[in-house]
Amino acid sequence: MTQVDVRQRILSDNAAAATTLRERFAASRTLVLNLVSSPGSGKTTLLEATVRALAGRLRLGAIEGDIATERDADRLRALGIPAHQILTGGSCHLDARQVRGALEAHDLGPLDVLFIENVGNLVCPTSYDLGEDFKVALLSVTEGEDKPFKYPSIFAKAEVTVVTKADLLPYVSFRLDDVRAQVAALRPAGTLLVTSATTGRGIGEWCALLEQRLAAKRAAGA
Amino acid sequence: MTQVDVRQRILSDNAAAATTLRERFAASRTLVLNLVSSPGSGKTTLLEATVRALAGRLRLGAIEGDIATERDADRLRALGIPAHQILTGGSCHLDARQVRGALEAHDLGPLDVLFIENVGNLVCPTSYDLGEDFKVALLSVTEGEDKPFKYPSIFAKAEVTVVTKADLLPYVSFRLDDVRAQVAALRPAGTLLVTSATTGRGIGEWCALLEQRLAAKRAAGA
């Protein structure tokens, strides 16, 4: 078995597990997002702001992927939502079998929206379907405006790109128009939101998008 | 051949190529650094500041690793140093055979210091020796102070950790003492530098470290 064969078998096993997950999420009428970004782009911070904004309106839960530490799940549990941490044992992405195993071992209860926060990485998570409704790519303004074209796969696969840390725009070189043009080229029908968890900019728009997508999924499955 | 066998063969092939590279760099008396960080931590910006500071004193060159775009090599060539861009074709790290192939195909000329800027990724590059004298891990203050313990392998393997974008410290939550403690736990004899390419903070210290390490390598090889 060659290296290519091994990779194909891994991706095919992953696709089978992702199909099972997608059926499970359809049955439970849960909207599922797979969040991907560089380390430190603010995935957990966006989720904290989301939980604060939607508390009491929607039942939210999270699966957190990291190489090491339970820190991210702890941050979300501190806000009162169920969160399970997967430690990937050195792997640079989550896979569908890990997510399925986590849900079987740790029931998060009935959820309207499940956030799957992937390992901080713009490359590896791209190829692994986790049964999600859509992928969300995050890009903080401190990372530089060249990132979509440098990491084109994830920005092409993500239905939604969330620009984070917009409160730091005055202090960094980051041409938002340039980023918009790159994302539009890679994902013409995609959505781009500009947010700051610090000032609250764009958080309402982001939460409205979640509610619209949840309603659309439920209408389609009714 | 199982997945584990394939991985072991890849790493063993890489180790052989890295040994050849290390012999080549010893013969040419070139100090070689392997720079690793998240996307957007400022690897290329640190190199730009380094080139500006050491221009005329040392012969510098760079190999840039990216999934896509020649942008980073272009930035360094614009400053007058030889730079070759390796496009990894989707791979999340450079390997020693790519570096050897690049040096065979594109002679960078005699160099005092060769910077190998890896693909933006805190995970994948960790396992691949590129024949370097030492690894440098970069962490920007906007990424949050939890990163060393979340990505322990690279901060344990890097002899030098460079904290970047220190000019943004007033605007973000980043406890430098916490990062120092994590890095010291992971790499007790390591060096941590705090820098800003914008204000110039720490750039002199960084350049002095390069000159000391180059002198030490030449003294050892004399």
Short mmCIF file of C-alpha atoms in Angstrom, two decimals:
data_model
loop_
_atom_site.label_atom_id
_atom_site.label_comp_id
_atom_site.label_asym_id
_atom_site.label_seq_id
_atom_site.Cartn_x
_atom_site.Cartn_y
_atom_site.Cartn_z
CA MET A 1 0.00 0.00 0.00
CA THR A 2 1.57 3.30 -1.09
CA GLN A 3 1.43 6.65 0.65
CA VAL A 4 -1.31 7.74 -1.76
CA ASP A 5 -3.33 4.58 -1.05
CA VAL A 6 -3.04 5.14 2.70
CA ARG A 7 -4.24 8.72 2.35
CA GLN A 8 -7.16 7.67 0.15
CA ARG A 9 -8.21 5.04 2.68
CA ILE A 10 -8.04 7.57 5.51
CA LEU A 11 -10.19 10.08 3.60
CA SER A 12 -12.66 7.40 2.55
CA ASP A 13 -13.03 6.16 6.16
CA ASN A 14 -13.49 9.77 7.21
CA ALA A 15 -16.18 10.35 4.56
CA ALA A 16 -18.13 7.33 5.81
CA ALA A 17 -18.02 8.58 9.41
CA ALA A 18 -19.00 12.08 8.27
CA THR A 19 -22.07 10.68 6.49
CA THR A 20 -23.18 9.01 9.72
CA LEU A 21 -22.69 12.26 11.61
CA ARG A 22 -24.63 14.26 9.02
CA GLU A 23 -27.60 11.86 9.33
CA ARG A 24 -27.43 12.15 13.09
CA PHE A 25 -27.41 15.98 12.96
CA ALA A 26 -30.31 15.95 10.45
CA ALA A 27 -32.35 13.75 12.80
CA SER A 28 -31.66 15.99 15.79
CA ARG A 29 -32.28 19.15 13.69
CA THR A 30 -28.96 20.56 14.86
CA LEU A 31 -27.07 23.15 12.79
CA VAL A 32 -23.38 22.23 12.80
CA LEU A 33 -20.46 24.53 12.00
CA ASN A 34 -16.82 23.54 11.51
CA LEU A 35 -14.63 26.51 12.48
CA VAL A 36 -11.14 26.65 10.98
CA SER A 37 -8.38 29.25 11.36
CA SER A 38 -4.76 29.83 12.32
CA PRO A 39 -3.90 29.43 16.00
CA GLY A 40 -4.92 32.58 17.84
CA SER A 41 -7.35 34.02 15.26
CA GLY A 42 -10.05 34.14 17.90
CA LYS A 43 -12.26 31.08 17.34
CA THR A 44 -12.97 30.53 21.03
CA THR A 45 -13.37 34.26 21.61
CA LEU A 46 -15.97 34.46 18.80
CA LEU A 47 -17.81 31.52 20.38
CA GLU A 48 -17.75 33.21 23.78
CA ALA A 49 -19.32 36.33 22.24
CA THR A 50 -21.87 34.14 20.45
CA VAL A 51 -22.85 32.35 23.64
CA ARG A 52 -23.28 35.67 25.43
CA ALA A 53 -25.43 37.04 22.59
CA LEU A 54 -27.64 33.97 22.12
CA ALA A 55 -27.90 32.72 25.71
CA GLY A 56 -31.47 31.69 26.47
CA ARG A 57 -32.54 31.88 22.81
CA LEU A 58 -30.76 28.85 21.40
CA ARG A 59 -29.33 25.68 22.88
CA LEU A 60 -25.62 25.84 22.01
CA GLY A 61 -22.85 23.28 22.45
CA ALA A 62 -19.24 22.88 21.37
CA ILE A 63 -16.63 20.31 20.51
CA GLU A 64 -13.11 21.69 20.81
CA GLY A 65 -10.10 20.23 19.02
CA ASP A 66 -6.58 20.84 20.27
CA ILE A 67 -3.20 19.17 20.35
CA ALA A 68 -3.00 19.74 24.10
CA THR A 69 -4.83 21.43 27.03
CA GLU A 70 -8.56 21.53 27.97
CA ARG A 71 -8.44 25.31 28.04
CA ASP A 72 -10.90 26.07 25.24
CA ALA A 73 -13.61 23.72 26.49
CA ASP A 74 -13.12 25.16 29.99
CA ARG A 75 -13.69 28.69 28.67
CA LEU A 76 -17.01 27.71 27.07
CA ARG A 77 -18.20 25.58 30.00
CA ALA A 78 -17.56 28.61 32.20
CA LEU A 79 -20.27 30.37 30.18
CA GLY A 80 -22.73 27.57 30.87
CA ILE A 81 -22.79 25.61 27.62
CA PRO A 82 -21.87 21.93 27.24
CA ALA A 83 -18.44 21.58 25.66
CA HIS A 84 -16.23 18.57 25.07
CA GLN A 85 -12.50 18.77 24.42
CA ILE A 86 -10.90 16.35 21.96
CA LEU A 87 -7.12 16.08 22.31
CA THR A 88 -5.84 14.95 18.93
CA GLY A 89 -2.60 13.42 20.14
CA GLY A 90 -0.40 15.43 17.83
CA SER A 91 -2.72 15.37 14.81
CA CYS A 92 -3.16 18.76 13.11
CA HIS A 93 -6.93 18.40 12.51
CA LEU A 94 -10.08 16.76 13.82
CA ASP A 95 -11.54 13.81 11.92
CA ALA A 96 -15.12 12.58 11.77
CA ARG A 97 -14.43 9.46 13.82
CA GLN A 98 -13.07 11.55 16.67
CA VAL A 99 -16.21 13.70 16.59
CA ARG A 100 -18.49 10.63 16.48
CA GLY A 101 -16.56 9.05 19.36
CA ALA A 102 -16.80 12.23 21.40
CA LEU A 103 -20.58 12.48 20.90
CA GLU A 104 -21.04 8.81 21.85
CA ALA A 105 -18.92 9.13 24.99
CA HIS A 106 -20.16 12.56 26.13
CA ASP A 107 -23.79 13.37 25.40
CA LEU A 108 -24.05 17.14 24.95
CA GLY A 109 -27.88 16.95 25.15
CA PRO A 110 -30.30 18.31 22.53
CA LEU A 111 -28.75 21.25 20.69
CA ASP A 112 -29.90 23.86 18.19
CA VAL A 113 -26.34 24.72 17.14
CA LEU A 114 -23.17 22.67 17.59
CA PHE A 115 -19.87 24.47 17.03
CA ILE A 116 -16.94 22.24 16.15
CA GLU A 117 -13.79 24.26 16.74
CA ASN A 118 -11.00 22.61 14.80
CA VAL A 119 -7.30 22.53 15.69
CA GLY A 120 -5.66 25.90 14.93
CA ASN A 121 -4.41 25.26 11.40
CA LEU A 122 -5.24 26.67 7.95
CA VAL A 123 -4.15 23.57 6.05
CA CYS A 124 -4.85 20.14 7.55
CA PRO A 125 -8.54 20.57 8.56
CA THR A 126 -9.46 21.48 4.97
CA SER A 127 -9.73 17.89 3.70
CA TYR A 128 -11.73 16.38 6.59
CA ASP A 129 -15.52 16.56 6.43
CA LEU A 130 -16.94 16.45 9.97
CA GLY A 131 -20.59 16.15 8.94
CA GLU A 132 -21.02 19.91 9.32
CA ASP A 133 -23.58 22.08 7.50
CA PHE A 134 -20.83 24.48 6.55
CA LYS A 135 -17.26 25.50 7.26
CA VAL A 136 -16.36 28.90 8.68
CA ALA A 137 -12.87 30.31 8.09
CA LEU A 138 -11.65 32.96 10.52
CA LEU A 139 -8.92 35.49 9.72
CA SER A 140 -7.76 38.09 12.23
CA VAL A 141 -6.71 41.49 10.94
CA THR A 142 -3.30 41.06 12.59
CA GLU A 143 -2.44 38.11 10.32
CA GLY A 144 -2.05 40.22 7.18
CA GLU A 145 -4.22 40.57 4.11
CA ASP A 146 -2.29 38.03 2.02
CA LYS A 147 -3.72 34.94 3.71
CA PRO A 148 -6.68 33.89 1.49
CA PHE A 149 -4.50 33.50 -1.60
CA LYS A 150 -1.72 31.87 0.46
CA TYR A 151 -4.13 29.29 1.91
CA PRO A 152 -6.69 29.10 -0.91
CA SER A 153 -8.28 25.72 -0.13
CA ILE A 154 -9.87 26.65 3.16
CA PHE A 155 -11.12 30.03 1.95
CA ALA A 156 -12.63 28.30 -1.12
CA LYS A 157 -14.34 25.62 1.00
CA ALA A 158 -15.68 27.92 3.72
CA GLU A 159 -19.18 29.25 3.04
CA VAL A 160 -18.54 31.99 5.58
CA THR A 161 -15.34 33.94 6.25
CA VAL A 162 -15.26 35.87 9.52
CA VAL A 163 -12.67 38.63 9.80
CA THR A 164 -11.89 39.00 13.52
CA LYS A 165 -10.21 41.59 15.80
CA ALA A 166 -11.48 44.50 13.69
CA ASP A 167 -10.85 46.73 16.75
CA LEU A 168 -7.12 46.41 15.93
CA LEU A 169 -7.51 47.75 12.36
CA PRO A 170 -6.16 51.21 13.29
CA TYR A 171 -2.87 49.67 14.47
CA VAL A 172 -2.05 47.23 11.67
CA SER A 173 -1.61 47.13 7.92
CA PHE A 174 -4.64 45.18 6.67
CA ARG A 175 -6.50 46.17 3.50
CA LEU A 176 -10.01 44.86 4.04
CA ASP A 177 -10.92 45.48 0.38
CA ASP A 178 -8.03 43.29 -0.71
CA VAL A 179 -9.26 40.47 1.55
CA ARG A 180 -12.83 40.86 0.27
CA ALA A 181 -11.58 40.59 -3.33
CA GLN A 182 -9.52 37.45 -2.59
CA VAL A 183 -12.37 35.72 -0.75
CA ALA A 184 -14.83 36.68 -3.51
CA ALA A 185 -12.47 35.18 -6.10
CA LEU A 186 -12.08 31.94 -4.14
CA ARG A 187 -15.74 31.62 -3.06
CA PRO A 188 -17.93 33.84 -5.22
CA ALA A 189 -21.20 33.06 -3.38
CA GLY A 190 -19.65 33.14 0.08
CA THR A 191 -20.39 35.52 2.93
CA LEU A 192 -17.77 37.69 4.59
CA LEU A 193 -18.41 39.27 8.00
CA VAL A 194 -16.19 41.77 9.80
CA THR A 195 -16.27 41.35 13.57
CA SER A 196 -14.72 42.33 16.86
CA ALA A 197 -15.51 40.43 20.01
CA THR A 198 -14.05 43.39 21.93
CA THR A 199 -16.35 46.11 20.52
CA GLY A 200 -19.22 43.81 19.46
CA ARG A 201 -18.94 44.87 15.83
CA GLY A 202 -20.54 42.30 13.53
CA ILE A 203 -21.60 39.92 16.31
CA GLY A 204 -25.29 40.66 15.72
CA GLU A 205 -24.90 39.94 12.01
CA TRP A 206 -23.09 36.69 12.80
CA CYS A 207 -25.80 35.56 15.23
CA ALA A 208 -28.51 36.50 12.69
CA LEU A 209 -26.74 34.34 10.10
CA LEU A 210 -26.76 31.40 12.54
CA GLU A 211 -30.48 31.83 13.24
CA GLN A 212 -31.29 32.10 9.52
CA ARG A 213 -29.28 29.00 8.69
CA LEU A 214 -30.89 27.05 11.53
CA ALA A 215 -34.39 28.06 10.36
CA ALA A 216 -33.51 27.13 6.77
CA LYS A 217 -32.22 23.70 7.82
CA ARG A 218 -35.37 23.02 9.84
CA ALA A 219 -37.64 24.20 7.01
CA ALA A 220 -35.80 21.95 4.54
CA GLY A 221 -36.02 18.97 6.89
CA ALA A 222 -39.66 19.50 7.91
CA MET B 1 2.42 -1.31 4.70
CA THR B 2 0.37 0.37 7.43
CA GLN B 3 -0.18 4.08 8.03
CA VAL B 4 2.48 3.98 10.77
CA ASP B 5 4.97 2.25 8.45
CA VAL B 6 4.38 4.88 5.75
CA ARG B 7 4.96 7.69 8.23
CA GLN B 8 8.12 6.05 9.54
CA ARG B 9 9.47 5.65 6.02
CA ILE B 10 8.72 9.31 5.22
CA LEU B 11 10.49 10.50 8.37
CA SER B 12 13.45 8.20 7.77
CA ASP B 13 13.82 9.43 4.15
CA ASN B 14 13.60 12.99 5.48
CA ALA B 15 16.28 12.33 8.10
CA ALA B 16 18.66 11.03 5.41
CA ALA B 17 18.12 14.13 3.27
CA ALA B 18 18.55 16.38 6.33
CA THR B 19 21.90 14.76 7.10
CA THR B 20 23.11 15.54 3.56
CA LEU B 21 21.94 19.13 3.95
CA ARG B 22 23.67 19.50 7.33
CA GLU B 23 26.97 18.31 5.83
CA ARG B 24 26.55 20.76 2.96
CA PHE B 25 25.87 23.66 5.35
CA ALA B 26 28.87 22.67 7.50
CA ALA B 27 31.12 22.68 4.43
CA SER B 28 29.87 26.10 3.32
CA ARG B 29 30.07 27.45 6.92
CA THR B 30 26.48 28.68 6.63
CA LEU B 31 24.32 29.16 9.71
CA VAL B 32 20.85 27.81 8.95
CA LEU B 33 17.63 28.63 10.79
CA ASN B 34 14.25 26.92 10.40
CA LEU B 35 11.52 29.45 11.26
CA VAL B 36 8.15 28.07 12.35
CA SER B 37 4.96 29.85 13.43
CA SER B 38 1.24 30.25 12.79
CA PRO B 39 0.26 31.98 9.55
CA GLY B 40 0.60 35.72 10.01
CA SER B 41 2.89 35.75 13.06
CA GLY B 42 5.38 37.87 11.16
CA LYS B 43 8.11 35.51 9.94
CA THR B 44 8.69 37.40 6.69
CA THR B 45 8.41 40.76 8.45
CA LEU B 46 11.08 39.68 10.97
CA LEU B 47 13.31 38.63 8.07
CA GLU B 48 12.76 41.98 6.34
CA ALA B 49 13.85 43.78 9.52
CA THR B 50 16.84 41.43 9.80
CA VAL B 51 17.94 42.10 6.23
CA ARG B 52 17.67 45.85 6.79
CA ALA B 53 19.73 45.61 10.00
CA LEU B 54 22.45 43.30 8.68
CA ALA B 55 22.71 44.51 5.09
CA GLY B 56 26.37 44.76 4.06
CA ARG B 57 27.60 42.92 7.15
CA LEU B 58 26.44 39.38 6.41
CA ARG B 59 25.51 37.53 3.24
CA LEU B 60 21.88 36.49 3.83
CA GLY B 61 19.57 34.27 1.80
CA ALA B 62 16.16 32.69 2.23
CA ILE B 63 14.08 29.70 1.24
CA GLU B 64 10.37 30.36 1.63
CA GLY B 65 7.77 27.62 2.03
CA ASP B 66 4.14 28.24 1.18
CA ILE B 67 1.09 26.38 -0.08
CA ALA B 68 0.59 29.03 -2.76
CA THR B 69 1.93 32.41 -4.00
CA GLU B 70 5.50 33.69 -4.47
CA ARG B 71 4.74 36.68 -2.30
CA ASP B 72 7.18 36.04 0.54
CA ALA B 73 10.18 35.40 -1.71
CA ASP B 74 9.25 38.53 -3.69
CA ARG B 75 9.28 40.60 -0.49
CA LEU B 76 12.81 39.46 0.40
CA ARG B 77 14.19 39.74 -3.15
CA ALA B 78 12.90 43.32 -3.15
CA LEU B 79 15.37 43.96 -0.33
CA GLY B 80 18.23 42.60 -2.41
CA ILE B 81 18.83 39.15 -0.96
CA PRO B 82 18.57 35.88 -2.89
CA ALA B 83 15.35 34.07 -2.03
CA HIS B 84 13.74 30.97 -3.47
CA GLN B 85 10.07 30.10 -3.03
CA ILE B 86 9.07 26.46 -2.59
CA LEU B 87 5.37 25.79 -3.24
CA THR B 88 4.50 22.69 -1.28
CA GLY B 89 1.51 21.64 -3.35
CA GLY B 90 -0.88 21.46 -0.43
CA SER B 91 1.59 20.03 2.08
CA CYS B 92 1.54 21.74 5.49
CA HIS B 93 5.33 21.78 5.97
CA LEU B 94 8.64 21.80 4.14
CA ASP B 95 10.70 18.62 3.99
CA ALA B 96 14.45 18.17 3.59
CA ARG B 97 14.18 16.81 0.05
CA GLN B 98 12.32 19.92 -1.08
CA VAL B 99 15.05 22.11 0.44
CA ARG B 100 17.82 20.02 -1.16
CA GLY B 101 16.03 20.15 -4.52
CA ALA B 102 15.61 23.91 -4.26
CA LEU B 103 19.30 24.45 -3.49
CA GLU B 104 20.32 22.22 -6.39
CA ALA B 105 18.01 23.97 -8.85
CA HIS B 106 18.58 27.55 -7.66
CA ASP B 107 22.04 28.38 -6.39
CA LEU B 108 21.67 31.12 -3.76
CA GLY B 109 25.43 31.76 -3.83
CA PRO B 110 27.76 31.70 -0.80
CA LEU B 111 25.84 32.63 2.35
CA ASP B 112 26.65 33.41 5.96
CA VAL B 113 23.07 32.84 7.11
CA LEU B 114 20.28 30.95 5.36
CA PHE B 115 16.76 31.47 6.69
CA ILE B 116 14.31 28.68 5.90
CA GLU B 117 10.83 30.07 6.45
CA ASN B 118 8.49 27.14 6.88
CA VAL B 119 4.80 26.97 5.90
CA GLY B 120 2.66 28.87 8.42
CA ASN B 121 1.75 26.06 10.79
CA LEU B 122 2.51 25.27 14.44
CA VAL B 123 2.09 21.51 14.07
CA CYS B 124 3.29 19.84 10.86
CA PRO B 125 6.78 21.41 10.53
CA THR B 126 7.74 20.15 14.00
CA SER B 127 8.71 16.63 12.89
CA TYR B 128 10.76 17.51 9.80
CA ASP B 129 14.46 18.20 10.26
CA LEU B 130 15.67 20.46 7.43
CA GLY B 131 19.37 20.24 8.29
CA GLU B 132 19.13 23.50 10.24
CA ASP B 133 21.37 24.57 13.11
CA PHE B 134 18.31 25.42 15.17
CA LYS B 135 14.59 26.02 14.99
CA VAL B 136 13.02 29.38 15.82
CA ALA B 137 9.39 29.53 16.93
CA LEU B 138 7.58 32.86 16.49
CA LEU B 139 4.52 33.88 18.48
CA SER B 140 2.78 37.21 17.92
CA VAL B 141 1.22 38.95 20.92
CA THR B 142 -2.16 38.99 19.15
CA GLU B 143 -2.35 35.18 19.18
CA GLY B 144 -2.90 34.91 22.92
CA GLU B 145 -0.65 33.73 25.71
CA ASP B 146 -2.00 30.16 25.78
CA LYS B 147 -0.16 28.99 22.67
CA PRO B 148 3.06 27.36 23.98
CA PHE B 149 1.15 24.84 26.11
CA LYS B 150 -1.41 24.30 23.33
CA TYR B 151 1.34 23.55 20.78
CA PRO B 152 4.04 22.17 23.08
CA SER B 153 6.15 20.24 20.55
CA ILE B 154 7.36 23.20 18.55
CA PHE B 155 8.08 25.36 21.60
CA ALA B 156 10.03 22.44 23.11
CA LYS B 157 12.05 21.89 19.93
CA ALA B 158 12.81 25.55 19.18
CA GLU B 159 16.07 26.79 20.73
CA VAL B 160 14.80 30.34 20.28
CA THR B 161 11.30 31.72 20.71
CA VAL B 162 10.69 35.16 19.21
CA VAL B 163 7.65 37.05 20.49
CA THR B 164 6.60 39.40 17.67
CA LYS B 165 4.37 42.50 17.26
CA ALA B 166 5.24 43.76 20.77
CA ASP B 167 4.05 47.22 19.62
CA LEU B 168 0.49 45.84 19.86
CA LEU B 169 0.85 44.85 23.54
CA PRO B 170 -1.14 47.89 24.77
CA TYR B 171 -4.17 46.80 22.72
CA VAL B 172 -4.39 43.08 23.46
CA SER B 173 -4.58 40.70 26.40
CA PHE B 174 -1.18 38.95 26.43
CA ARG B 175 0.65 38.16 29.64
CA LEU B 176 4.29 38.07 28.66
CA ASP B 177 5.28 36.54 32.02
CA ASP B 178 2.89 33.67 31.42
CA VAL B 179 4.46 32.99 28.00
CA ARG B 180 7.97 33.18 29.47
CA ALA B 181 7.00 30.61 32.11
CA GLN B 182 5.49 28.22 29.54
CA VAL B 183 8.48 28.45 27.21
CA ALA B 184 10.89 27.99 30.13
CA ALA B 185 8.98 24.86 31.19
CA LEU B 186 9.04 23.41 27.66
CA ARG B 187 12.64 24.44 26.82
CA PRO B 188 14.55 25.27 30.01
CA ALA B 189 17.77 26.32 28.26
CA GLY B 190 16.02 28.18 25.43
CA THR B 191 16.18 31.86 24.60
CA LEU B 192 13.12 34.10 24.40
CA LEU B 193 13.29 37.47 22.64
CA VAL B 194 10.57 40.13 22.55
CA THR B 195 10.50 42.04 19.28
CA SER B 196 8.62 44.50 17.14
CA ALA B 197 9.55 45.02 13.51
CA THR B 198 7.49 48.23 13.65
CA THR B 199 9.35 49.92 16.53
CA GLY B 200 12.62 47.98 16.19
CA ARG B 201 12.38 46.61 19.71
CA GLY B 202 14.52 43.50 20.13
CA ILE B 203 15.82 43.48 16.54
CA GLY B 204 19.37 44.35 17.65
CA GLU B 205 19.30 41.52 20.20
CA TRP B 206 18.05 39.11 17.52
CA CYS B 207 20.78 40.15 15.06
CA ALA B 208 23.42 39.84 17.80
CA LEU B 209 22.21 36.31 18.50
CA LEU B 210 22.59 35.44 14.80
CA GLU B 211 26.14 36.83 14.71
CA GLN B 212 27.10 34.98 17.90
CA ARG B 213 25.70 31.71 16.60
CA LEU B 214 27.46 32.14 13.25
CA ALA B 215 30.78 32.85 14.99
CA ALA B 216 30.30 29.82 17.28
CA LYS B 217 29.56 27.54 14.32
CA ARG B 218 32.65 28.73 12.48
CA ALA B 219 34.84 28.40 15.58
CA ALA B 220 33.57 24.83 16.12
CA GLY B 221 34.15 23.93 12.47
CA ALA B 222 37.57 25.57 12.20
#
